[in-house]
Amino acid sequence: MYREIEKIINNKAVSTVFQPIFDVQNKSILGYEALTRGPKDSALHSPDRLFQCATDLGLLSELEIICRDIAIKRFVQLGLKGKLFLNISPLVLLDKAHPQGETIKLVELAGLNCHQIVIELSEKYPYPNATMLKQALEKYRQFGFDVAIDDLGAGYSGLKMWSLLRPNIVKVDRYFVENCHQDSFKRKFLTAIFELAKSANAEVIVEGIENHQEFTLLRSLGMRFAQGYYLAMPASEPSQVYPPWLLSGNLYQLSAL
């Protein structure tokens, strides 16, 4: 498996798909999350397997640099607008051997501005050293990057990490979105998150929206930014327009396709 990962890294044999993030209030696109895929004919096509294998073999830093490079270049090649969300592992940020300033270099070489980039950290995994992570993120912020915590509510540290890292953006985990229209506790949780974000001067992105009932309920609770299969699937050439069925009010259109 080491040889396969090494071959993928050396050949830059990964691809990027993008999923739009929509501004529901302004009926526009906030930006795109870049999602990595391994070679189609490989056992490492799945991003979960790909990154876990790289982590186990000590090659996560090398793999992430390749993924960022390809995502940034593809974002520019497609002429996508708005912010580019890049998933970065906390383990890489805390790795002393990880090249410093590499992301800034890639962004500038591509002709982008650091203000267009959002560093997205998953909350599914424990952060080895929260204080050092905060310091590492501050360096990114100094150059204009935004910081997002992904999977809020799914992880080990929850609101504690929100309080410590003070991200610009929090992304609510799919668990609290699934069937939220039928679950009073989930509705209360989501309402509390929206209110807390206002106090913290943070934006909330609700991800994992998969049907019109979830979308309608979330919009009624005050959701502004939305992401999920109901709105747009990840794609190598993603949609660059606001979903027309939402403009027309026909919320059943996509689920009927």
PDB file of C-alpha atoms in Angstrom:
ATOM      1  CA  MET A   1       0.000   0.000   0.000  1.00  0.00           C
ATOM      2  CA  TYR A   2       2.949   2.338   0.644  1.00  0.00           C
ATOM      3  CA  ARG A   3       4.014   1.962  -2.988  1.00  0.00           C
ATOM      4  CA  GLU A   4       0.503   2.737  -4.216  1.00  0.00           C
ATOM      5  CA  ILE A   5       0.243   5.914  -2.117  1.00  0.00           C
ATOM      6  CA  GLU A   6       3.742   6.942  -3.167  1.00  0.00           C
ATOM      7  CA  LYS A   7       2.804   6.384  -6.824  1.00  0.00           C
ATOM      8  CA  ILE A   8      -0.339   8.503  -6.420  1.00  0.00           C
ATOM      9  CA  ILE A   9       1.675  11.330  -4.872  1.00  0.00           C
ATOM     10  CA  ASN A  10       4.514  11.183  -7.400  1.00  0.00           C
ATOM     11  CA  ASN A  11       2.074  11.136 -10.339  1.00  0.00           C
ATOM     12  CA  LYS A  12      -0.343  13.612  -8.747  1.00  0.00           C
ATOM     13  CA  ALA A  13      -2.971  10.995  -9.521  1.00  0.00           C
ATOM     14  CA  VAL A  14      -5.839  12.596  -7.642  1.00  0.00           C
ATOM     15  CA  SER A  15      -8.749  14.631  -8.933  1.00  0.00           C
ATOM     16  CA  THR A  16     -11.029  17.281  -7.446  1.00  0.00           C
ATOM     17  CA  VAL A  17     -14.784  17.578  -7.460  1.00  0.00           C
ATOM     18  CA  PHE A  18     -16.523  20.691  -6.169  1.00  0.00           C
ATOM     19  CA  GLN A  19     -19.769  21.106  -4.271  1.00  0.00           C
ATOM     20  CA  PRO A  20     -21.380  24.558  -4.298  1.00  0.00           C
ATOM     21  CA  ILE A  21     -22.331  26.360  -1.098  1.00  0.00           C
ATOM     22  CA  PHE A  22     -25.362  28.585  -1.600  1.00  0.00           C
ATOM     23  CA  ASP A  23     -26.404  31.876  -0.033  1.00  0.00           C
ATOM     24  CA  VAL A  24     -30.122  31.255   0.460  1.00  0.00           C
ATOM     25  CA  GLN A  25     -30.964  34.809   1.453  1.00  0.00           C
ATOM     26  CA  ASN A  26     -29.270  36.445  -1.548  1.00  0.00           C
ATOM     27  CA  LYS A  27     -29.941  33.527  -3.921  1.00  0.00           C
ATOM     28  CA  SER A  28     -26.320  33.302  -4.966  1.00  0.00           C
ATOM     29  CA  ILE A  29     -23.232  31.094  -4.556  1.00  0.00           C
ATOM     30  CA  LEU A  30     -20.922  31.703  -1.598  1.00  0.00           C
ATOM     31  CA  GLY A  31     -18.245  29.374  -2.929  1.00  0.00           C
ATOM     32  CA  TYR A  32     -17.228  25.751  -3.434  1.00  0.00           C
ATOM     33  CA  GLU A  33     -15.855  22.991  -1.239  1.00  0.00           C
ATOM     34  CA  ALA A  34     -13.038  21.065  -2.918  1.00  0.00           C
ATOM     35  CA  LEU A  35     -13.314  17.308  -2.421  1.00  0.00           C
ATOM     36  CA  THR A  36     -10.502  14.932  -3.379  1.00  0.00           C
ATOM     37  CA  ARG A  37     -10.891  11.595  -5.140  1.00  0.00           C
ATOM     38  CA  GLY A  38      -8.210   8.980  -5.667  1.00  0.00           C
ATOM     39  CA  PRO A  39      -7.672   7.129  -8.987  1.00  0.00           C
ATOM     40  CA  LYS A  40     -10.903   5.547 -10.210  1.00  0.00           C
ATOM     41  CA  ASP A  41      -9.331   2.133 -10.730  1.00  0.00           C
ATOM     42  CA  SER A  42      -7.702   2.110  -7.294  1.00  0.00           C
ATOM     43  CA  ALA A  43      -8.735   0.744  -3.924  1.00  0.00           C
ATOM     44  CA  LEU A  44      -7.885   4.255  -2.713  1.00  0.00           C
ATOM     45  CA  HIS A  45     -10.491   6.054  -4.817  1.00  0.00           C
ATOM     46  CA  SER A  46     -12.510   6.817  -1.678  1.00  0.00           C
ATOM     47  CA  PRO A  47     -11.155   9.931   0.062  1.00  0.00           C
ATOM     48  CA  ASP A  48     -11.633   8.349   3.489  1.00  0.00           C
ATOM     49  CA  ARG A  49      -9.445   5.379   2.584  1.00  0.00           C
ATOM     50  CA  LEU A  50      -6.961   7.533   0.711  1.00  0.00           C
ATOM     51  CA  PHE A  51      -6.301   9.963   3.556  1.00  0.00           C
ATOM     52  CA  GLN A  52      -6.416   7.319   6.273  1.00  0.00           C
ATOM     53  CA  CYS A  53      -3.840   5.244   4.435  1.00  0.00           C
ATOM     54  CA  ALA A  54      -1.620   8.290   3.918  1.00  0.00           C
ATOM     55  CA  THR A  55      -1.908   9.112   7.624  1.00  0.00           C
ATOM     56  CA  ASP A  56      -1.009   5.565   8.667  1.00  0.00           C
ATOM     57  CA  LEU A  57       2.042   5.574   6.375  1.00  0.00           C
ATOM     58  CA  GLY A  58       3.278   9.031   7.364  1.00  0.00           C
ATOM     59  CA  LEU A  59       2.553  10.592   3.971  1.00  0.00           C
ATOM     60  CA  LEU A  60      -0.387  12.842   4.853  1.00  0.00           C
ATOM     61  CA  SER A  61       1.552  16.093   4.440  1.00  0.00           C
ATOM     62  CA  GLU A  62       2.785  15.162   0.970  1.00  0.00           C
ATOM     63  CA  LEU A  63      -0.694  14.054  -0.127  1.00  0.00           C
ATOM     64  CA  GLU A  64      -2.434  17.186   1.166  1.00  0.00           C
ATOM     65  CA  ILE A  65      -0.041  19.509  -0.674  1.00  0.00           C
ATOM     66  CA  ILE A  66      -0.791  17.685  -3.941  1.00  0.00           C
ATOM     67  CA  CYS A  67      -4.542  17.877  -3.266  1.00  0.00           C
ATOM     68  CA  ARG A  68      -4.423  21.613  -2.523  1.00  0.00           C
ATOM     69  CA  ASP A  69      -2.357  22.264  -5.643  1.00  0.00           C
ATOM     70  CA  ILE A  70      -4.769  20.394  -7.918  1.00  0.00           C
ATOM     71  CA  ALA A  71      -7.886  21.891  -6.277  1.00  0.00           C
ATOM     72  CA  ILE A  72      -6.622  25.470  -6.587  1.00  0.00           C
ATOM     73  CA  LYS A  73      -5.552  25.060 -10.208  1.00  0.00           C
ATOM     74  CA  ARG A  74      -8.845  23.383 -11.158  1.00  0.00           C
ATOM     75  CA  PHE A  75     -10.859  26.096  -9.390  1.00  0.00           C
ATOM     76  CA  VAL A  76      -9.131  28.714 -11.536  1.00  0.00           C
ATOM     77  CA  GLN A  77      -9.352  26.626 -14.720  1.00  0.00           C
ATOM     78  CA  LEU A  78     -13.130  26.302 -14.341  1.00  0.00           C
ATOM     79  CA  GLY A  79     -13.511  30.014 -13.658  1.00  0.00           C
ATOM     80  CA  LEU A  80     -15.405  29.373 -10.420  1.00  0.00           C
ATOM     81  CA  LYS A  81     -16.401  32.407  -8.377  1.00  0.00           C
ATOM     82  CA  GLY A  82     -16.585  33.035  -4.649  1.00  0.00           C
ATOM     83  CA  LYS A  83     -14.618  31.290  -1.936  1.00  0.00           C
ATOM     84  CA  LEU A  84     -12.690  28.047  -2.233  1.00  0.00           C
ATOM     85  CA  PHE A  85     -13.003  25.763   0.801  1.00  0.00           C
ATOM     86  CA  LEU A  86      -9.941  23.549   1.299  1.00  0.00           C
ATOM     87  CA  ASN A  87     -10.050  20.662   3.761  1.00  0.00           C
ATOM     88  CA  ILE A  88      -6.864  20.572   5.814  1.00  0.00           C
ATOM     89  CA  SER A  89      -6.065  18.115   8.577  1.00  0.00           C
ATOM     90  CA  PRO A  90      -5.104  19.543  11.985  1.00  0.00           C
ATOM     91  CA  LEU A  91      -2.360  16.903  12.051  1.00  0.00           C
ATOM     92  CA  VAL A  92      -0.736  18.525   9.019  1.00  0.00           C
ATOM     93  CA  LEU A  93      -0.927  22.006  10.519  1.00  0.00           C
ATOM     94  CA  LEU A  94       0.893  20.746  13.598  1.00  0.00           C
ATOM     95  CA  ASP A  95       3.492  18.757  11.640  1.00  0.00           C
ATOM     96  CA  LYS A  96       6.827  20.588  12.005  1.00  0.00           C
ATOM     97  CA  ALA A  97       8.060  18.924   8.815  1.00  0.00           C
ATOM     98  CA  HIS A  98       5.160  20.324   6.782  1.00  0.00           C
ATOM     99  CA  PRO A  99       6.432  23.074   4.427  1.00  0.00           C
ATOM    100  CA  GLN A 100       5.499  26.523   5.728  1.00  0.00           C
ATOM    101  CA  GLY A 101       3.765  28.959   3.394  1.00  0.00           C
ATOM    102  CA  GLU A 102       3.059  26.316   0.748  1.00  0.00           C
ATOM    103  CA  THR A 103      -0.659  27.120   0.485  1.00  0.00           C
ATOM    104  CA  ILE A 104       0.019  30.845   0.142  1.00  0.00           C
ATOM    105  CA  LYS A 105       2.492  30.114  -2.648  1.00  0.00           C
ATOM    106  CA  LEU A 106      -0.014  27.897  -4.488  1.00  0.00           C
ATOM    107  CA  VAL A 107      -2.764  30.503  -4.152  1.00  0.00           C
ATOM    108  CA  GLU A 108      -0.619  33.346  -5.434  1.00  0.00           C
ATOM    109  CA  LEU A 109       0.820  31.322  -8.329  1.00  0.00           C
ATOM    110  CA  ALA A 110      -2.736  30.554  -9.425  1.00  0.00           C
ATOM    111  CA  GLY A 111      -3.627  34.242  -9.430  1.00  0.00           C
ATOM    112  CA  LEU A 112      -6.029  34.005  -6.508  1.00  0.00           C
ATOM    113  CA  ASN A 113      -6.229  36.095  -3.353  1.00  0.00           C
ATOM    114  CA  CYS A 114      -5.858  34.581   0.113  1.00  0.00           C
ATOM    115  CA  HIS A 115      -9.163  36.253   1.061  1.00  0.00           C
ATOM    116  CA  GLN A 116     -10.857  33.809  -1.325  1.00  0.00           C
ATOM    117  CA  ILE A 117      -9.617  30.759   0.592  1.00  0.00           C
ATOM    118  CA  VAL A 118     -11.264  29.075   3.574  1.00  0.00           C
ATOM    119  CA  ILE A 119      -9.208  26.613   5.623  1.00  0.00           C
ATOM    120  CA  GLU A 120     -11.681  23.932   6.684  1.00  0.00           C
ATOM    121  CA  LEU A 121     -10.820  21.734   9.679  1.00  0.00           C
ATOM    122  CA  SER A 122     -12.751  18.575  10.445  1.00  0.00           C
ATOM    123  CA  GLU A 123     -14.037  18.247  14.005  1.00  0.00           C
ATOM    124  CA  LYS A 124     -14.436  14.468  13.682  1.00  0.00           C
ATOM    125  CA  TYR A 125     -10.916  13.810  14.945  1.00  0.00           C
ATOM    126  CA  PRO A 126      -9.249  14.915  18.187  1.00  0.00           C
ATOM    127  CA  TYR A 127      -6.917  17.894  17.902  1.00  0.00           C
ATOM    128  CA  PRO A 128      -3.554  16.842  19.410  1.00  0.00           C
ATOM    129  CA  ASN A 129      -2.668  20.309  20.723  1.00  0.00           C
ATOM    130  CA  ALA A 130      -5.405  22.923  20.579  1.00  0.00           C
ATOM    131  CA  THR A 131      -3.173  25.813  21.650  1.00  0.00           C
ATOM    132  CA  MET A 132      -0.581  25.097  18.964  1.00  0.00           C
ATOM    133  CA  LEU A 133      -3.357  24.659  16.423  1.00  0.00           C
ATOM    134  CA  LYS A 134      -4.743  28.078  17.299  1.00  0.00           C
ATOM    135  CA  GLN A 135      -1.291  29.606  16.793  1.00  0.00           C
ATOM    136  CA  ALA A 136      -0.915  27.877  13.424  1.00  0.00           C
ATOM    137  CA  LEU A 137      -4.296  29.150  12.278  1.00  0.00           C
ATOM    138  CA  GLU A 138      -3.447  32.694  13.305  1.00  0.00           C
ATOM    139  CA  LYS A 139      -0.624  32.670  10.758  1.00  0.00           C
ATOM    140  CA  TYR A 140      -3.121  31.814   8.042  1.00  0.00           C
ATOM    141  CA  ARG A 141      -5.475  34.544   9.239  1.00  0.00           C
ATOM    142  CA  GLN A 142      -2.704  37.118   9.042  1.00  0.00           C
ATOM    143  CA  PHE A 143      -2.553  36.499   5.292  1.00  0.00           C
ATOM    144  CA  GLY A 144      -6.314  36.840   4.896  1.00  0.00           C
ATOM    145  CA  PHE A 145      -7.502  33.221   4.999  1.00  0.00           C
ATOM    146  CA  ASP A 146     -10.814  32.447   6.701  1.00  0.00           C
ATOM    147  CA  VAL A 147     -11.097  29.464   9.056  1.00  0.00           C
ATOM    148  CA  ALA A 148     -13.997  27.023   9.239  1.00  0.00           C
ATOM    149  CA  ILE A 149     -14.724  24.150  11.609  1.00  0.00           C
ATOM    150  CA  ASP A 150     -16.373  21.277   9.770  1.00  0.00           C
ATOM    151  CA  ASP A 151     -18.744  18.657  11.237  1.00  0.00           C
ATOM    152  CA  LEU A 152     -19.726  20.724  14.296  1.00  0.00           C
ATOM    153  CA  GLY A 153     -21.504  18.431  16.715  1.00  0.00           C
ATOM    154  CA  ALA A 154     -19.870  15.224  15.475  1.00  0.00           C
ATOM    155  CA  GLY A 155     -16.523  15.443  17.195  1.00  0.00           C
ATOM    156  CA  TYR A 156     -14.589  15.186  20.385  1.00  0.00           C
ATOM    157  CA  SER A 157     -14.468  18.795  21.496  1.00  0.00           C
ATOM    158  CA  GLY A 158     -17.523  20.541  20.114  1.00  0.00           C
ATOM    159  CA  LEU A 159     -18.234  23.985  21.475  1.00  0.00           C
ATOM    160  CA  LYS A 160     -14.928  24.054  23.343  1.00  0.00           C
ATOM    161  CA  MET A 161     -12.999  24.199  20.057  1.00  0.00           C
ATOM    162  CA  TRP A 162     -15.392  26.815  18.711  1.00  0.00           C
ATOM    163  CA  SER A 163     -14.664  28.959  21.752  1.00  0.00           C
ATOM    164  CA  LEU A 164     -10.894  28.463  21.508  1.00  0.00           C
ATOM    165  CA  LEU A 165     -10.345  28.750  17.742  1.00  0.00           C
ATOM    166  CA  ARG A 166     -13.017  31.399  17.061  1.00  0.00           C
ATOM    167  CA  PRO A 167     -13.551  30.309  13.443  1.00  0.00           C
ATOM    168  CA  ASN A 168     -15.095  32.618  10.868  1.00  0.00           C
ATOM    169  CA  ILE A 169     -17.402  29.806   9.796  1.00  0.00           C
ATOM    170  CA  VAL A 170     -18.907  26.711  11.417  1.00  0.00           C
ATOM    171  CA  LYS A 171     -20.411  23.862   9.419  1.00  0.00           C
ATOM    172  CA  VAL A 172     -23.121  21.857  11.154  1.00  0.00           C
ATOM    173  CA  ASP A 173     -22.778  18.080  10.996  1.00  0.00           C
ATOM    174  CA  ARG A 174     -25.228  16.124   8.854  1.00  0.00           C
ATOM    175  CA  TYR A 175     -26.521  14.258  11.923  1.00  0.00           C
ATOM    176  CA  PHE A 176     -28.397  17.328  13.133  1.00  0.00           C
ATOM    177  CA  VAL A 177     -29.775  18.025   9.661  1.00  0.00           C
ATOM    178  CA  GLU A 178     -31.144  14.572   8.877  1.00  0.00           C
ATOM    179  CA  ASN A 179     -34.915  14.589   9.438  1.00  0.00           C
ATOM    180  CA  CYS A 180     -34.656  17.804  11.453  1.00  0.00           C
ATOM    181  CA  HIS A 181     -38.230  18.602  10.390  1.00  0.00           C
ATOM    182  CA  GLN A 182     -39.367  15.572  12.429  1.00  0.00           C
ATOM    183  CA  ASP A 183     -37.124  16.009  15.486  1.00  0.00           C
ATOM    184  CA  SER A 184     -37.832  18.768  18.003  1.00  0.00           C
ATOM    185  CA  PHE A 185     -34.455  18.361  19.738  1.00  0.00           C
ATOM    186  CA  LYS A 186     -32.565  18.821  16.475  1.00  0.00           C
ATOM    187  CA  ARG A 187     -34.617  21.930  15.749  1.00  0.00           C
ATOM    188  CA  LYS A 188     -33.694  23.352  19.156  1.00  0.00           C
ATOM    189  CA  PHE A 189     -30.029  22.509  18.621  1.00  0.00           C
ATOM    190  CA  LEU A 190     -29.967  24.173  15.225  1.00  0.00           C
ATOM    191  CA  THR A 191     -31.747  27.260  16.541  1.00  0.00           C
ATOM    192  CA  ALA A 192     -29.196  27.510  19.349  1.00  0.00           C
ATOM    193  CA  ILE A 193     -26.305  27.220  16.894  1.00  0.00           C
ATOM    194  CA  PHE A 194     -27.704  30.021  14.731  1.00  0.00           C
ATOM    195  CA  GLU A 195     -28.084  32.259  17.787  1.00  0.00           C
ATOM    196  CA  LEU A 196     -24.649  31.409  19.168  1.00  0.00           C
ATOM    197  CA  ALA A 197     -23.056  32.171  15.800  1.00  0.00           C
ATOM    198  CA  LYS A 198     -24.554  35.660  15.838  1.00  0.00           C
ATOM    199  CA  SER A 199     -22.975  36.298  19.239  1.00  0.00           C
ATOM    200  CA  ALA A 200     -19.635  34.925  18.039  1.00  0.00           C
ATOM    201  CA  ASN A 201     -19.676  36.903  14.762  1.00  0.00           C
ATOM    202  CA  ALA A 202     -19.444  33.635  12.845  1.00  0.00           C
ATOM    203  CA  GLU A 203     -21.340  32.382   9.827  1.00  0.00           C
ATOM    204  CA  VAL A 204     -23.097  29.005   9.805  1.00  0.00           C
ATOM    205  CA  ILE A 205     -23.116  26.678   6.825  1.00  0.00           C
ATOM    206  CA  VAL A 206     -25.632  23.858   7.054  1.00  0.00           C
ATOM    207  CA  GLU A 207     -24.325  20.903   5.085  1.00  0.00           C
ATOM    208  CA  GLY A 208     -25.831  17.547   4.211  1.00  0.00           C
ATOM    209  CA  ILE A 209     -29.267  18.837   3.195  1.00  0.00           C
ATOM    210  CA  GLU A 210     -30.868  16.029   1.219  1.00  0.00           C
ATOM    211  CA  ASN A 211     -34.559  16.846   0.811  1.00  0.00           C
ATOM    212  CA  HIS A 212     -37.033  19.703   0.544  1.00  0.00           C
ATOM    213  CA  GLN A 213     -38.466  19.178   4.055  1.00  0.00           C
ATOM    214  CA  GLU A 214     -35.066  19.685   5.674  1.00  0.00           C
ATOM    215  CA  PHE A 215     -34.355  22.717   3.504  1.00  0.00           C
ATOM    216  CA  THR A 216     -37.712  24.359   4.246  1.00  0.00           C
ATOM    217  CA  LEU A 217     -37.381  23.861   8.001  1.00  0.00           C
ATOM    218  CA  LEU A 218     -33.804  25.153   8.078  1.00  0.00           C
ATOM    219  CA  ARG A 219     -34.702  28.201   6.044  1.00  0.00           C
ATOM    220  CA  SER A 220     -37.519  28.971   8.492  1.00  0.00           C
ATOM    221  CA  LEU A 221     -35.020  28.768  11.374  1.00  0.00           C
ATOM    222  CA  GLY A 222     -32.819  31.441   9.793  1.00  0.00           C
ATOM    223  CA  MET A 223     -30.341  29.443   7.695  1.00  0.00           C
ATOM    224  CA  ARG A 224     -28.393  31.606   5.274  1.00  0.00           C
ATOM    225  CA  PHE A 225     -25.727  29.293   3.826  1.00  0.00           C
ATOM    226  CA  ALA A 226     -26.646  25.808   2.616  1.00  0.00           C
ATOM    227  CA  GLN A 227     -24.889  22.810   1.099  1.00  0.00           C
ATOM    228  CA  GLY A 228     -26.062  19.316   0.237  1.00  0.00           C
ATOM    229  CA  TYR A 229     -27.211  16.829  -2.389  1.00  0.00           C
ATOM    230  CA  TYR A 230     -30.666  18.429  -2.537  1.00  0.00           C
ATOM    231  CA  LEU A 231     -29.088  21.646  -3.772  1.00  0.00           C
ATOM    232  CA  ALA A 232     -26.199  20.346  -5.886  1.00  0.00           C
ATOM    233  CA  MET A 233     -24.122  17.185  -6.090  1.00  0.00           C
ATOM    234  CA  PRO A 234     -20.313  17.323  -6.032  1.00  0.00           C
ATOM    235  CA  ALA A 235     -19.088  17.407  -9.610  1.00  0.00           C
ATOM    236  CA  SER A 236     -15.909  17.845 -11.635  1.00  0.00           C
ATOM    237  CA  GLU A 237     -17.706  20.715 -13.400  1.00  0.00           C
ATOM    238  CA  PRO A 238     -20.110  22.022 -10.746  1.00  0.00           C
ATOM    239  CA  SER A 239     -23.140  24.212 -11.166  1.00  0.00           C
ATOM    240  CA  GLN A 240     -22.407  27.926 -11.272  1.00  0.00           C
ATOM    241  CA  VAL A 241     -25.995  29.102 -10.836  1.00  0.00           C
ATOM    242  CA  TYR A 242     -28.441  29.199  -7.942  1.00  0.00           C
ATOM    243  CA  PRO A 243     -30.835  26.187  -8.101  1.00  0.00           C
ATOM    244  CA  PRO A 244     -33.705  27.274 -10.362  1.00  0.00           C
ATOM    245  CA  TRP A 245     -36.286  25.181  -8.470  1.00  0.00           C
ATOM    246  CA  LEU A 246     -35.555  27.270  -5.369  1.00  0.00           C
ATOM    247  CA  LEU A 247     -36.067  30.482  -7.322  1.00  0.00           C
ATOM    248  CA  SER A 248     -39.413  29.251  -8.583  1.00  0.00           C
ATOM    249  CA  GLY A 249     -40.477  27.901  -5.213  1.00  0.00           C
ATOM    250  CA  ASN A 250     -40.837  24.372  -6.643  1.00  0.00           C
ATOM    251  CA  LEU A 251     -38.919  22.684  -3.832  1.00  0.00           C
ATOM    252  CA  TYR A 252     -39.937  19.221  -4.988  1.00  0.00           C
ATOM    253  CA  GLN A 253     -38.190  19.418  -8.361  1.00  0.00           C
ATOM    254  CA  LEU A 254     -34.802  17.884  -7.547  1.00  0.00           C
ATOM    255  CA  SER A 255     -36.174  15.132  -5.292  1.00  0.00           C
ATOM    256  CA  ALA A 256     -38.447  14.072  -8.161  1.00  0.00           C
ATOM    257  CA  LEU A 257     -35.613  13.763 -10.696  1.00  0.00           C
TER     258      LEU A 257
END
